Tab-separated table of C-alpha atoms in Angstrom:
chain	number	residue	atom	x	y	z
A	1	UNK	CA	0.000	0.000	0.000
A	2	UNK	CA	2.844	2.390	0.873
A	3	UNK	CA	4.691	1.659	-2.371
A	4	UNK	CA	1.511	2.181	-4.380
A	5	UNK	CA	0.854	5.511	-2.693
A	6	UNK	CA	4.480	6.538	-3.292
A	7	UNK	CA	4.132	5.747	-6.994
A	8	UNK	CA	0.937	7.814	-7.171
A	9	UNK	CA	2.581	10.814	-5.516
A	10	UNK	CA	5.616	10.469	-7.734
A	11	UNK	CA	3.564	10.333	-10.911
A	12	UNK	CA	1.447	13.331	-9.881
A	13	UNK	CA	-1.825	11.401	-9.810
A	14	UNK	CA	-2.168	12.206	-6.106
A	15	UNK	CA	-3.278	15.725	-7.061
A	16	UNK	CA	-6.990	16.289	-7.348
A	17	UNK	CA	-7.946	15.831	-11.028
A	18	UNK	CA	-9.757	19.203	-11.183
A	19	UNK	CA	-6.737	21.079	-9.789
A	20	UNK	CA	-4.410	19.128	-12.065
A	21	UNK	CA	-6.427	20.130	-15.158
A	22	UNK	CA	-6.573	23.748	-13.939
A	23	UNK	CA	-2.792	24.017	-13.666
A	24	UNK	CA	-2.257	22.507	-17.121
A	25	UNK	CA	-0.893	25.885	-18.264
A	26	UNK	CA	2.121	25.203	-16.019
A	27	UNK	CA	3.169	22.635	-18.616
A	28	UNK	CA	5.059	25.542	-20.269
A	29	UNK	CA	6.732	27.262	-17.302
A	30	UNK	CA	9.459	28.854	-19.437
A	31	UNK	CA	6.924	30.649	-21.597
A	32	UNK	CA	4.968	31.850	-18.578
A	33	UNK	CA	8.163	33.039	-16.856
A	34	UNK	CA	9.289	34.942	-19.937
A	35	UNK	CA	5.919	36.631	-20.349
A	36	UNK	CA	5.876	37.657	-16.687
A	37	UNK	CA	9.401	39.107	-16.967
A	38	UNK	CA	8.255	41.538	-19.651
A	39	UNK	CA	5.878	43.247	-17.188
A	40	UNK	CA	8.519	44.684	-14.807
A	41	UNK	CA	10.797	45.298	-17.798
A	42	UNK	CA	8.189	47.585	-19.385
A	43	UNK	CA	7.694	49.572	-16.193
A	44	UNK	CA	11.406	49.805	-15.475
A	45	UNK	CA	11.789	51.538	-18.823
A	46	UNK	CA	8.643	53.625	-18.402
A	47	UNK	CA	9.164	54.861	-14.865
A	48	UNK	CA	12.934	54.532	-14.576
A	49	UNK	CA	14.498	57.799	-13.471
A	50	UNK	CA	18.087	56.529	-13.547
A	51	UNK	CA	20.259	54.748	-16.064
A	52	UNK	CA	20.582	51.715	-13.804
A	53	UNK	CA	16.805	51.196	-13.675
A	54	UNK	CA	16.480	51.513	-17.451
A	55	UNK	CA	19.442	49.170	-17.904
A	56	UNK	CA	17.691	46.633	-15.671
A	57	UNK	CA	14.605	46.959	-17.876
A	58	UNK	CA	16.629	46.249	-21.018
A	59	UNK	CA	18.263	43.231	-19.374
A	60	UNK	CA	14.872	41.876	-18.291
A	61	UNK	CA	13.579	42.227	-21.849
A	62	UNK	CA	16.642	40.348	-23.130
A	63	UNK	CA	16.176	37.592	-20.535
A	64	UNK	CA	12.468	37.357	-21.396
A	65	UNK	CA	13.253	37.081	-25.116
A	66	UNK	CA	15.795	34.300	-24.538
A	67	UNK	CA	13.431	32.414	-22.198
A	68	UNK	CA	10.491	32.604	-24.612
A	69	UNK	CA	12.757	31.682	-27.534
A	70	UNK	CA	14.006	28.588	-25.689
A	71	UNK	CA	10.460	27.518	-24.856
A	72	UNK	CA	9.299	28.130	-28.433
A	73	UNK	CA	12.184	26.054	-29.802
A	74	UNK	CA	11.465	23.159	-27.438
A	75	UNK	CA	7.764	23.312	-28.256
A	76	UNK	CA	8.553	23.379	-31.982
A	77	UNK	CA	10.792	20.294	-31.685
A	78	UNK	CA	7.997	18.364	-30.009
A	79	UNK	CA	5.376	19.366	-32.590
A	80	UNK	CA	7.546	19.803	-35.704
A	81	UNK	CA	5.985	16.840	-37.521
A	82	UNK	CA	2.483	18.200	-37.249
A	83	UNK	CA	1.155	19.637	-40.483
A	84	UNK	CA	-1.067	22.154	-38.754
A	85	UNK	CA	0.774	25.251	-37.528
A	86	UNK	CA	-0.538	27.089	-34.505
A	87	UNK	CA	-1.083	30.824	-34.572
A	88	UNK	CA	0.143	30.930	-30.981
A	89	UNK	CA	3.665	30.119	-32.137
A	90	UNK	CA	3.572	33.075	-34.529
A	91	UNK	CA	2.460	35.268	-31.630
A	92	UNK	CA	5.360	33.923	-29.550
A	93	UNK	CA	7.810	34.794	-32.326
A	94	UNK	CA	6.342	38.299	-32.524
A	95	UNK	CA	6.812	38.721	-28.775
A	96	UNK	CA	10.410	37.462	-29.024
A	97	UNK	CA	11.220	39.988	-31.753
A	98	UNK	CA	9.570	42.818	-29.823
A	99	UNK	CA	11.371	41.897	-26.602
A	100	UNK	CA	14.730	41.732	-28.389
A	101	UNK	CA	14.092	45.157	-29.910
A	102	UNK	CA	13.198	46.502	-26.463
A	103	UNK	CA	16.434	45.149	-25.003
A	104	UNK	CA	18.494	47.701	-26.962
A	105	UNK	CA	19.176	51.082	-25.335
A	106	UNK	CA	16.580	53.737	-26.073
A	107	UNK	CA	15.844	57.334	-25.198
A	108	UNK	CA	14.287	58.152	-21.841
A	109	UNK	CA	11.415	59.983	-23.554
A	110	UNK	CA	9.449	57.837	-25.998
A	111	UNK	CA	8.165	59.158	-29.277
A	112	UNK	CA	4.708	58.501	-30.698
A	113	UNK	CA	5.883	55.577	-32.856
A	114	UNK	CA	7.785	53.991	-29.960
A	115	UNK	CA	4.752	54.350	-27.706
A	116	UNK	CA	2.620	52.638	-30.341
A	117	UNK	CA	5.061	49.749	-30.783
A	118	UNK	CA	5.560	49.202	-27.056
A	119	UNK	CA	1.838	49.257	-26.350
A	120	UNK	CA	1.307	46.838	-29.237
A	121	UNK	CA	3.884	44.514	-27.687
A	122	UNK	CA	2.110	44.786	-24.332
A	123	UNK	CA	-1.194	43.916	-26.003
A	124	UNK	CA	0.396	40.853	-27.651
A	125	UNK	CA	1.850	39.747	-24.302
A	126	UNK	CA	-1.498	40.227	-22.584
A	127	UNK	CA	-3.217	38.212	-25.310
A	128	UNK	CA	-0.668	35.408	-24.985
A	129	UNK	CA	-1.044	35.248	-21.208
A	130	UNK	CA	-4.807	35.080	-21.655
A	131	UNK	CA	-4.574	32.226	-24.173
A	132	UNK	CA	-2.095	30.412	-21.935
A	133	UNK	CA	-3.995	30.685	-18.658
A	134	UNK	CA	-7.669	31.408	-19.293
A	135	UNK	CA	-8.234	28.570	-21.777
A	136	UNK	CA	-7.920	25.998	-18.983
A	137	UNK	CA	-10.551	27.607	-16.758
A	138	UNK	CA	-13.818	25.688	-16.526
A	139	UNK	CA	-16.874	25.837	-14.250
A	140	UNK	CA	-15.415	23.072	-12.105
A	141	UNK	CA	-12.391	25.288	-11.305
A	142	UNK	CA	-14.282	27.929	-9.276
A	143	UNK	CA	-12.087	27.672	-6.151
A	144	UNK	CA	-8.870	27.821	-8.163
A	145	UNK	CA	-10.137	30.765	-10.237
A	146	UNK	CA	-11.072	32.755	-7.125
A	147	UNK	CA	-7.603	32.068	-5.718
A	148	UNK	CA	-5.998	33.254	-8.948
A	149	UNK	CA	-8.192	36.388	-8.931
A	150	UNK	CA	-7.115	37.207	-5.356
A	151	UNK	CA	-3.488	36.695	-6.358
A	152	UNK	CA	-3.937	39.061	-9.302
A	153	UNK	CA	-5.608	41.635	-7.036
A	154	UNK	CA	-2.713	41.425	-4.563
A	155	UNK	CA	-0.126	41.811	-7.338
A	156	UNK	CA	-2.043	44.749	-8.843
A	157	UNK	CA	-2.098	46.429	-5.428
A	158	UNK	CA	1.676	46.068	-5.197
A	159	UNK	CA	2.013	47.499	-8.708
A	160	UNK	CA	-0.020	50.601	-7.845
A	161	UNK	CA	1.927	51.013	-4.601
A	162	UNK	CA	5.131	51.049	-6.639
A	163	UNK	CA	3.960	53.192	-9.570
A	164	UNK	CA	1.474	55.682	-8.106
A	165	UNK	CA	2.772	58.508	-5.834
A	166	UNK	CA	-0.703	59.091	-4.348
A	167	UNK	CA	-0.715	55.539	-2.980
A	168	UNK	CA	1.174	55.811	0.300
A	169	UNK	CA	0.672	52.234	1.568
A	170	UNK	CA	-0.081	48.771	0.289
A	171	UNK	CA	-3.742	48.602	1.449
A	172	UNK	CA	-4.473	51.748	-0.559
A	173	UNK	CA	-2.805	50.090	-3.533
A	174	UNK	CA	-5.102	47.060	-3.175
A	175	UNK	CA	-8.098	49.396	-2.841
A	176	UNK	CA	-7.127	51.262	-6.035
A	177	UNK	CA	-6.613	47.929	-7.800
A	178	UNK	CA	-10.056	46.729	-6.700
A	179	UNK	CA	-11.857	49.912	-7.782
A	180	UNK	CA	-9.975	49.792	-11.077
A	181	UNK	CA	-10.794	46.136	-11.752
A	182	UNK	CA	-14.429	46.620	-10.731
A	183	UNK	CA	-14.573	49.881	-12.795
A	184	UNK	CA	-16.286	51.565	-9.827
A	185	UNK	CA	-14.238	54.771	-9.885
A	186	UNK	CA	-14.945	56.279	-6.451
A	187	UNK	CA	-12.384	58.996	-7.132
A	188	UNK	CA	-10.699	58.996	-3.713
A	189	UNK	CA	-7.485	57.656	-5.272
A	190	UNK	CA	-6.833	57.912	-9.003
A	191	UNK	CA	-3.814	57.132	-11.209
A	192	UNK	CA	-1.862	60.306	-11.923
A	193	UNK	CA	1.344	59.230	-13.693
A	194	UNK	CA	1.662	57.762	-17.215
A	195	UNK	CA	3.030	54.522	-15.755
A	196	UNK	CA	0.124	54.037	-13.342
A	197	UNK	CA	-2.438	55.020	-16.007
A	198	UNK	CA	-1.114	52.442	-18.463
A	199	UNK	CA	-0.976	49.909	-15.647
A	200	UNK	CA	-4.630	50.697	-14.877
A	201	UNK	CA	-5.579	50.063	-18.530
A	202	UNK	CA	-4.127	46.565	-18.478
A	203	UNK	CA	-5.567	45.868	-15.035
A	204	UNK	CA	-9.034	46.780	-16.325
A	205	UNK	CA	-8.618	44.438	-19.302
A	206	UNK	CA	-7.385	41.601	-17.101
A	207	UNK	CA	-10.101	42.364	-14.574
A	208	UNK	CA	-12.825	42.100	-17.199
A	209	UNK	CA	-11.489	38.730	-18.292
A	210	UNK	CA	-10.895	37.358	-14.795
A	211	UNK	CA	-14.013	38.506	-12.985
A	212	UNK	CA	-16.298	37.754	-15.900
A	213	UNK	CA	-14.986	34.191	-15.664
A	214	UNK	CA	-15.632	34.175	-11.910
A	215	UNK	CA	-19.241	35.337	-12.310
A	216	UNK	CA	-19.767	32.964	-15.238
A	217	UNK	CA	-18.460	30.068	-13.151
A	218	UNK	CA	-20.747	30.972	-10.247
A	219	UNK	CA	-23.730	31.047	-12.634
A	220	UNK	CA	-22.588	27.778	-14.200
A	221	UNK	CA	-22.338	26.287	-10.714
A	222	UNK	CA	-26.045	26.891	-10.082
A	223	UNK	CA	-26.944	25.636	-13.540
A	224	UNK	CA	-24.739	22.612	-12.939
A	225	UNK	CA	-26.608	21.825	-9.720
A	226	UNK	CA	-29.912	21.828	-11.607
A	227	UNK	CA	-28.417	19.662	-14.339
A	228	UNK	CA	-27.024	17.292	-11.731
A	229	UNK	CA	-30.461	17.014	-10.097
A	230	UNK	CA	-32.038	16.356	-13.486
A	231	UNK	CA	-29.399	13.705	-14.232
A	232	UNK	CA	-30.055	12.012	-10.883
A	233	UNK	CA	-33.786	11.900	-11.602
A	234	UNK	CA	-33.111	10.627	-15.107
A	235	UNK	CA	-30.798	7.912	-13.794
A	236	UNK	CA	-33.398	6.930	-11.195
A	237	UNK	CA	-36.030	6.601	-13.939
A	238	UNK	CA	-33.649	4.549	-16.063
A	239	UNK	CA	-32.894	2.225	-13.137
A	240	UNK	CA	-36.634	1.855	-12.453
A	241	UNK	CA	-37.299	1.017	-16.109
A	242	UNK	CA	-34.405	-1.429	-16.080
A	243	UNK	CA	-35.877	-3.221	-13.064
A	244	UNK	CA	-39.309	-3.339	-14.742
A	245	UNK	CA	-37.822	-4.732	-17.962
A	246	UNK	CA	-35.914	-7.333	-15.965
A	247	UNK	CA	-39.096	-8.333	-14.135
A	248	UNK	CA	-40.956	-8.653	-17.447
A	249	UNK	CA	-38.165	-10.813	-18.853
A	250	UNK	CA	-38.300	-13.086	-15.819
A	251	UNK	CA	-42.074	-13.366	-16.161
A	252	UNK	CA	-41.761	-14.221	-19.856
A	253	UNK	CA	-39.137	-16.884	-19.082
A	254	UNK	CA	-41.348	-18.434	-16.403
A	255	UNK	CA	-44.342	-18.460	-18.764
A	256	UNK	CA	-42.221	-19.971	-21.497
A	257	UNK	CA	-41.130	-22.733	-19.144
A	258	UNK	CA	-44.775	-23.306	-18.157
A	259	UNK	CA	-45.841	-23.536	-21.806
A	260	UNK	CA	-43.032	-26.013	-22.551
A	261	UNK	CA	-44.039	-28.116	-19.567
A	262	UNK	CA	-47.717	-28.050	-20.581
A	263	UNK	CA	-46.750	-29.022	-24.129
A	264	UNK	CA	-44.735	-31.982	-22.845
A	265	UNK	CA	-47.597	-33.123	-20.648
A	266	UNK	CA	-50.052	-32.835	-23.551
A	267	UNK	CA	-47.753	-34.840	-25.819
A	268	UNK	CA	-47.366	-37.466	-23.087
A	269	UNK	CA	-51.174	-37.774	-22.686
A	270	UNK	CA	-51.679	-38.092	-26.431
A	271	UNK	CA	-49.030	-40.808	-26.562
A	272	UNK	CA	-50.699	-42.672	-23.669
A	273	UNK	CA	-54.110	-42.520	-25.372
A	274	UNK	CA	-52.603	-43.875	-28.624
A	275	UNK	CA	-51.005	-46.775	-26.763
A	276	UNK	CA	-54.285	-47.619	-24.966
A	277	UNK	CA	-56.205	-47.504	-28.243
Protein backbone atom coordinates (compact mmCIF):
# COMPACT_ATOMS: atom_id res chain seq x y z
CA UNK A 1 0.00 0.00 0.00
CA UNK A 2 2.84 2.39 0.87
CA UNK A 3 4.69 1.66 -2.37
CA UNK A 4 1.51 2.18 -4.38
CA UNK A 5 0.85 5.51 -2.69
CA UNK A 6 4.48 6.54 -3.29
CA UNK A 7 4.13 5.75 -6.99
CA UNK A 8 0.94 7.81 -7.17
CA UNK A 9 2.58 10.81 -5.52
CA UNK A 10 5.62 10.47 -7.73
CA UNK A 11 3.56 10.33 -10.91
CA UNK A 12 1.45 13.33 -9.88
CA UNK A 13 -1.83 11.40 -9.81
CA UNK A 14 -2.17 12.21 -6.11
CA UNK A 15 -3.28 15.73 -7.06
CA UNK A 16 -6.99 16.29 -7.35
CA UNK A 17 -7.95 15.83 -11.03
CA UNK A 18 -9.76 19.20 -11.18
CA UNK A 19 -6.74 21.08 -9.79
CA UNK A 20 -4.41 19.13 -12.06
CA UNK A 21 -6.43 20.13 -15.16
CA UNK A 22 -6.57 23.75 -13.94
CA UNK A 23 -2.79 24.02 -13.67
CA UNK A 24 -2.26 22.51 -17.12
CA UNK A 25 -0.89 25.89 -18.26
CA UNK A 26 2.12 25.20 -16.02
CA UNK A 27 3.17 22.64 -18.62
CA UNK A 28 5.06 25.54 -20.27
CA UNK A 29 6.73 27.26 -17.30
CA UNK A 30 9.46 28.85 -19.44
CA UNK A 31 6.92 30.65 -21.60
CA UNK A 32 4.97 31.85 -18.58
CA UNK A 33 8.16 33.04 -16.86
CA UNK A 34 9.29 34.94 -19.94
CA UNK A 35 5.92 36.63 -20.35
CA UNK A 36 5.88 37.66 -16.69
CA UNK A 37 9.40 39.11 -16.97
CA UNK A 38 8.26 41.54 -19.65
CA UNK A 39 5.88 43.25 -17.19
CA UNK A 40 8.52 44.68 -14.81
CA UNK A 41 10.80 45.30 -17.80
CA UNK A 42 8.19 47.58 -19.38
CA UNK A 43 7.69 49.57 -16.19
CA UNK A 44 11.41 49.81 -15.47
CA UNK A 45 11.79 51.54 -18.82
CA UNK A 46 8.64 53.62 -18.40
CA UNK A 47 9.16 54.86 -14.86
CA UNK A 48 12.93 54.53 -14.58
CA UNK A 49 14.50 57.80 -13.47
CA UNK A 50 18.09 56.53 -13.55
CA UNK A 51 20.26 54.75 -16.06
CA UNK A 52 20.58 51.71 -13.80
CA UNK A 53 16.81 51.20 -13.68
CA UNK A 54 16.48 51.51 -17.45
CA UNK A 55 19.44 49.17 -17.90
CA UNK A 56 17.69 46.63 -15.67
CA UNK A 57 14.60 46.96 -17.88
CA UNK A 58 16.63 46.25 -21.02
CA UNK A 59 18.26 43.23 -19.37
CA UNK A 60 14.87 41.88 -18.29
CA UNK A 61 13.58 42.23 -21.85
CA UNK A 62 16.64 40.35 -23.13
CA UNK A 63 16.18 37.59 -20.53
CA UNK A 64 12.47 37.36 -21.40
CA UNK A 65 13.25 37.08 -25.12
CA UNK A 66 15.80 34.30 -24.54
CA UNK A 67 13.43 32.41 -22.20
CA UNK A 68 10.49 32.60 -24.61
CA UNK A 69 12.76 31.68 -27.53
CA UNK A 70 14.01 28.59 -25.69
CA UNK A 71 10.46 27.52 -24.86
CA UNK A 72 9.30 28.13 -28.43
CA UNK A 73 12.18 26.05 -29.80
CA UNK A 74 11.47 23.16 -27.44
CA UNK A 75 7.76 23.31 -28.26
CA UNK A 76 8.55 23.38 -31.98
CA UNK A 77 10.79 20.29 -31.69
CA UNK A 78 8.00 18.36 -30.01
CA UNK A 79 5.38 19.37 -32.59
CA UNK A 80 7.55 19.80 -35.70
CA UNK A 81 5.99 16.84 -37.52
CA UNK A 82 2.48 18.20 -37.25
CA UNK A 83 1.16 19.64 -40.48
CA UNK A 84 -1.07 22.15 -38.75
CA UNK A 85 0.77 25.25 -37.53
CA UNK A 86 -0.54 27.09 -34.51
CA UNK A 87 -1.08 30.82 -34.57
CA UNK A 88 0.14 30.93 -30.98
CA UNK A 89 3.67 30.12 -32.14
CA UNK A 90 3.57 33.08 -34.53
CA UNK A 91 2.46 35.27 -31.63
CA UNK A 92 5.36 33.92 -29.55
CA UNK A 93 7.81 34.79 -32.33
CA UNK A 94 6.34 38.30 -32.52
CA UNK A 95 6.81 38.72 -28.77
CA UNK A 96 10.41 37.46 -29.02
CA UNK A 97 11.22 39.99 -31.75
CA UNK A 98 9.57 42.82 -29.82
CA UNK A 99 11.37 41.90 -26.60
CA UNK A 100 14.73 41.73 -28.39
CA UNK A 101 14.09 45.16 -29.91
CA UNK A 102 13.20 46.50 -26.46
CA UNK A 103 16.43 45.15 -25.00
CA UNK A 104 18.49 47.70 -26.96
CA UNK A 105 19.18 51.08 -25.33
CA UNK A 106 16.58 53.74 -26.07
CA UNK A 107 15.84 57.33 -25.20
CA UNK A 108 14.29 58.15 -21.84
CA UNK A 109 11.42 59.98 -23.55
CA UNK A 110 9.45 57.84 -26.00
CA UNK A 111 8.17 59.16 -29.28
CA UNK A 112 4.71 58.50 -30.70
CA UNK A 113 5.88 55.58 -32.86
CA UNK A 114 7.78 53.99 -29.96
CA UNK A 115 4.75 54.35 -27.71
CA UNK A 116 2.62 52.64 -30.34
CA UNK A 117 5.06 49.75 -30.78
CA UNK A 118 5.56 49.20 -27.06
CA UNK A 119 1.84 49.26 -26.35
CA UNK A 120 1.31 46.84 -29.24
CA UNK A 121 3.88 44.51 -27.69
CA UNK A 122 2.11 44.79 -24.33
CA UNK A 123 -1.19 43.92 -26.00
CA UNK A 124 0.40 40.85 -27.65
CA UNK A 125 1.85 39.75 -24.30
CA UNK A 126 -1.50 40.23 -22.58
CA UNK A 127 -3.22 38.21 -25.31
CA UNK A 128 -0.67 35.41 -24.98
CA UNK A 129 -1.04 35.25 -21.21
CA UNK A 130 -4.81 35.08 -21.65
CA UNK A 131 -4.57 32.23 -24.17
CA UNK A 132 -2.09 30.41 -21.94
CA UNK A 133 -3.99 30.69 -18.66
CA UNK A 134 -7.67 31.41 -19.29
CA UNK A 135 -8.23 28.57 -21.78
CA UNK A 136 -7.92 26.00 -18.98
CA UNK A 137 -10.55 27.61 -16.76
CA UNK A 138 -13.82 25.69 -16.53
CA UNK A 139 -16.87 25.84 -14.25
CA UNK A 140 -15.42 23.07 -12.10
CA UNK A 141 -12.39 25.29 -11.31
CA UNK A 142 -14.28 27.93 -9.28
CA UNK A 143 -12.09 27.67 -6.15
CA UNK A 144 -8.87 27.82 -8.16
CA UNK A 145 -10.14 30.76 -10.24
CA UNK A 146 -11.07 32.75 -7.12
CA UNK A 147 -7.60 32.07 -5.72
CA UNK A 148 -6.00 33.25 -8.95
CA UNK A 149 -8.19 36.39 -8.93
CA UNK A 150 -7.11 37.21 -5.36
CA UNK A 151 -3.49 36.69 -6.36
CA UNK A 152 -3.94 39.06 -9.30
CA UNK A 153 -5.61 41.64 -7.04
CA UNK A 154 -2.71 41.43 -4.56
CA UNK A 155 -0.13 41.81 -7.34
CA UNK A 156 -2.04 44.75 -8.84
CA UNK A 157 -2.10 46.43 -5.43
CA UNK A 158 1.68 46.07 -5.20
CA UNK A 159 2.01 47.50 -8.71
CA UNK A 160 -0.02 50.60 -7.84
CA UNK A 161 1.93 51.01 -4.60
CA UNK A 162 5.13 51.05 -6.64
CA UNK A 163 3.96 53.19 -9.57
CA UNK A 164 1.47 55.68 -8.11
CA UNK A 165 2.77 58.51 -5.83
CA UNK A 166 -0.70 59.09 -4.35
CA UNK A 167 -0.71 55.54 -2.98
CA UNK A 168 1.17 55.81 0.30
CA UNK A 169 0.67 52.23 1.57
CA UNK A 170 -0.08 48.77 0.29
CA UNK A 171 -3.74 48.60 1.45
CA UNK A 172 -4.47 51.75 -0.56
CA UNK A 173 -2.81 50.09 -3.53
CA UNK A 174 -5.10 47.06 -3.17
CA UNK A 175 -8.10 49.40 -2.84
CA UNK A 176 -7.13 51.26 -6.03
CA UNK A 177 -6.61 47.93 -7.80
CA UNK A 178 -10.06 46.73 -6.70
CA UNK A 179 -11.86 49.91 -7.78
CA UNK A 180 -9.98 49.79 -11.08
CA UNK A 181 -10.79 46.14 -11.75
CA UNK A 182 -14.43 46.62 -10.73
CA UNK A 183 -14.57 49.88 -12.79
CA UNK A 184 -16.29 51.57 -9.83
CA UNK A 185 -14.24 54.77 -9.88
CA UNK A 186 -14.94 56.28 -6.45
CA UNK A 187 -12.38 59.00 -7.13
CA UNK A 188 -10.70 59.00 -3.71
CA UNK A 189 -7.48 57.66 -5.27
CA UNK A 190 -6.83 57.91 -9.00
CA UNK A 191 -3.81 57.13 -11.21
CA UNK A 192 -1.86 60.31 -11.92
CA UNK A 193 1.34 59.23 -13.69
CA UNK A 194 1.66 57.76 -17.21
CA UNK A 195 3.03 54.52 -15.76
CA UNK A 196 0.12 54.04 -13.34
CA UNK A 197 -2.44 55.02 -16.01
CA UNK A 198 -1.11 52.44 -18.46
CA UNK A 199 -0.98 49.91 -15.65
CA UNK A 200 -4.63 50.70 -14.88
CA UNK A 201 -5.58 50.06 -18.53
CA UNK A 202 -4.13 46.56 -18.48
CA UNK A 203 -5.57 45.87 -15.03
CA UNK A 204 -9.03 46.78 -16.33
CA UNK A 205 -8.62 44.44 -19.30
CA UNK A 206 -7.39 41.60 -17.10
CA UNK A 207 -10.10 42.36 -14.57
CA UNK A 208 -12.83 42.10 -17.20
CA UNK A 209 -11.49 38.73 -18.29
CA UNK A 210 -10.89 37.36 -14.80
CA UNK A 211 -14.01 38.51 -12.99
CA UNK A 212 -16.30 37.75 -15.90
CA UNK A 213 -14.99 34.19 -15.66
CA UNK A 214 -15.63 34.18 -11.91
CA UNK A 215 -19.24 35.34 -12.31
CA UNK A 216 -19.77 32.96 -15.24
CA UNK A 217 -18.46 30.07 -13.15
CA UNK A 218 -20.75 30.97 -10.25
CA UNK A 219 -23.73 31.05 -12.63
CA UNK A 220 -22.59 27.78 -14.20
CA UNK A 221 -22.34 26.29 -10.71
CA UNK A 222 -26.05 26.89 -10.08
CA UNK A 223 -26.94 25.64 -13.54
CA UNK A 224 -24.74 22.61 -12.94
CA UNK A 225 -26.61 21.82 -9.72
CA UNK A 226 -29.91 21.83 -11.61
CA UNK A 227 -28.42 19.66 -14.34
CA UNK A 228 -27.02 17.29 -11.73
CA UNK A 229 -30.46 17.01 -10.10
CA UNK A 230 -32.04 16.36 -13.49
CA UNK A 231 -29.40 13.70 -14.23
CA UNK A 232 -30.06 12.01 -10.88
CA UNK A 233 -33.79 11.90 -11.60
CA UNK A 234 -33.11 10.63 -15.11
CA UNK A 235 -30.80 7.91 -13.79
CA UNK A 236 -33.40 6.93 -11.19
CA UNK A 237 -36.03 6.60 -13.94
CA UNK A 238 -33.65 4.55 -16.06
CA UNK A 239 -32.89 2.23 -13.14
CA UNK A 240 -36.63 1.86 -12.45
CA UNK A 241 -37.30 1.02 -16.11
CA UNK A 242 -34.40 -1.43 -16.08
CA UNK A 243 -35.88 -3.22 -13.06
CA UNK A 244 -39.31 -3.34 -14.74
CA UNK A 245 -37.82 -4.73 -17.96
CA UNK A 246 -35.91 -7.33 -15.97
CA UNK A 247 -39.10 -8.33 -14.13
CA UNK A 248 -40.96 -8.65 -17.45
CA UNK A 249 -38.16 -10.81 -18.85
CA UNK A 250 -38.30 -13.09 -15.82
CA UNK A 251 -42.07 -13.37 -16.16
CA UNK A 252 -41.76 -14.22 -19.86
CA UNK A 253 -39.14 -16.88 -19.08
CA UNK A 254 -41.35 -18.43 -16.40
CA UNK A 255 -44.34 -18.46 -18.76
CA UNK A 256 -42.22 -19.97 -21.50
CA UNK A 257 -41.13 -22.73 -19.14
CA UNK A 258 -44.77 -23.31 -18.16
CA UNK A 259 -45.84 -23.54 -21.81
CA UNK A 260 -43.03 -26.01 -22.55
CA UNK A 261 -44.04 -28.12 -19.57
CA UNK A 262 -47.72 -28.05 -20.58
CA UNK A 263 -46.75 -29.02 -24.13
CA UNK A 264 -44.74 -31.98 -22.85
CA UNK A 265 -47.60 -33.12 -20.65
CA UNK A 266 -50.05 -32.83 -23.55
CA UNK A 267 -47.75 -34.84 -25.82
CA UNK A 268 -47.37 -37.47 -23.09
CA UNK A 269 -51.17 -37.77 -22.69
CA UNK A 270 -51.68 -38.09 -26.43
CA UNK A 271 -49.03 -40.81 -26.56
CA UNK A 272 -50.70 -42.67 -23.67
CA UNK A 273 -54.11 -42.52 -25.37
CA UNK A 274 -52.60 -43.88 -28.62
CA UNK A 275 -51.00 -46.78 -26.76
CA UNK A 276 -54.29 -47.62 -24.97
CA UNK A 277 -56.20 -47.50 -28.24
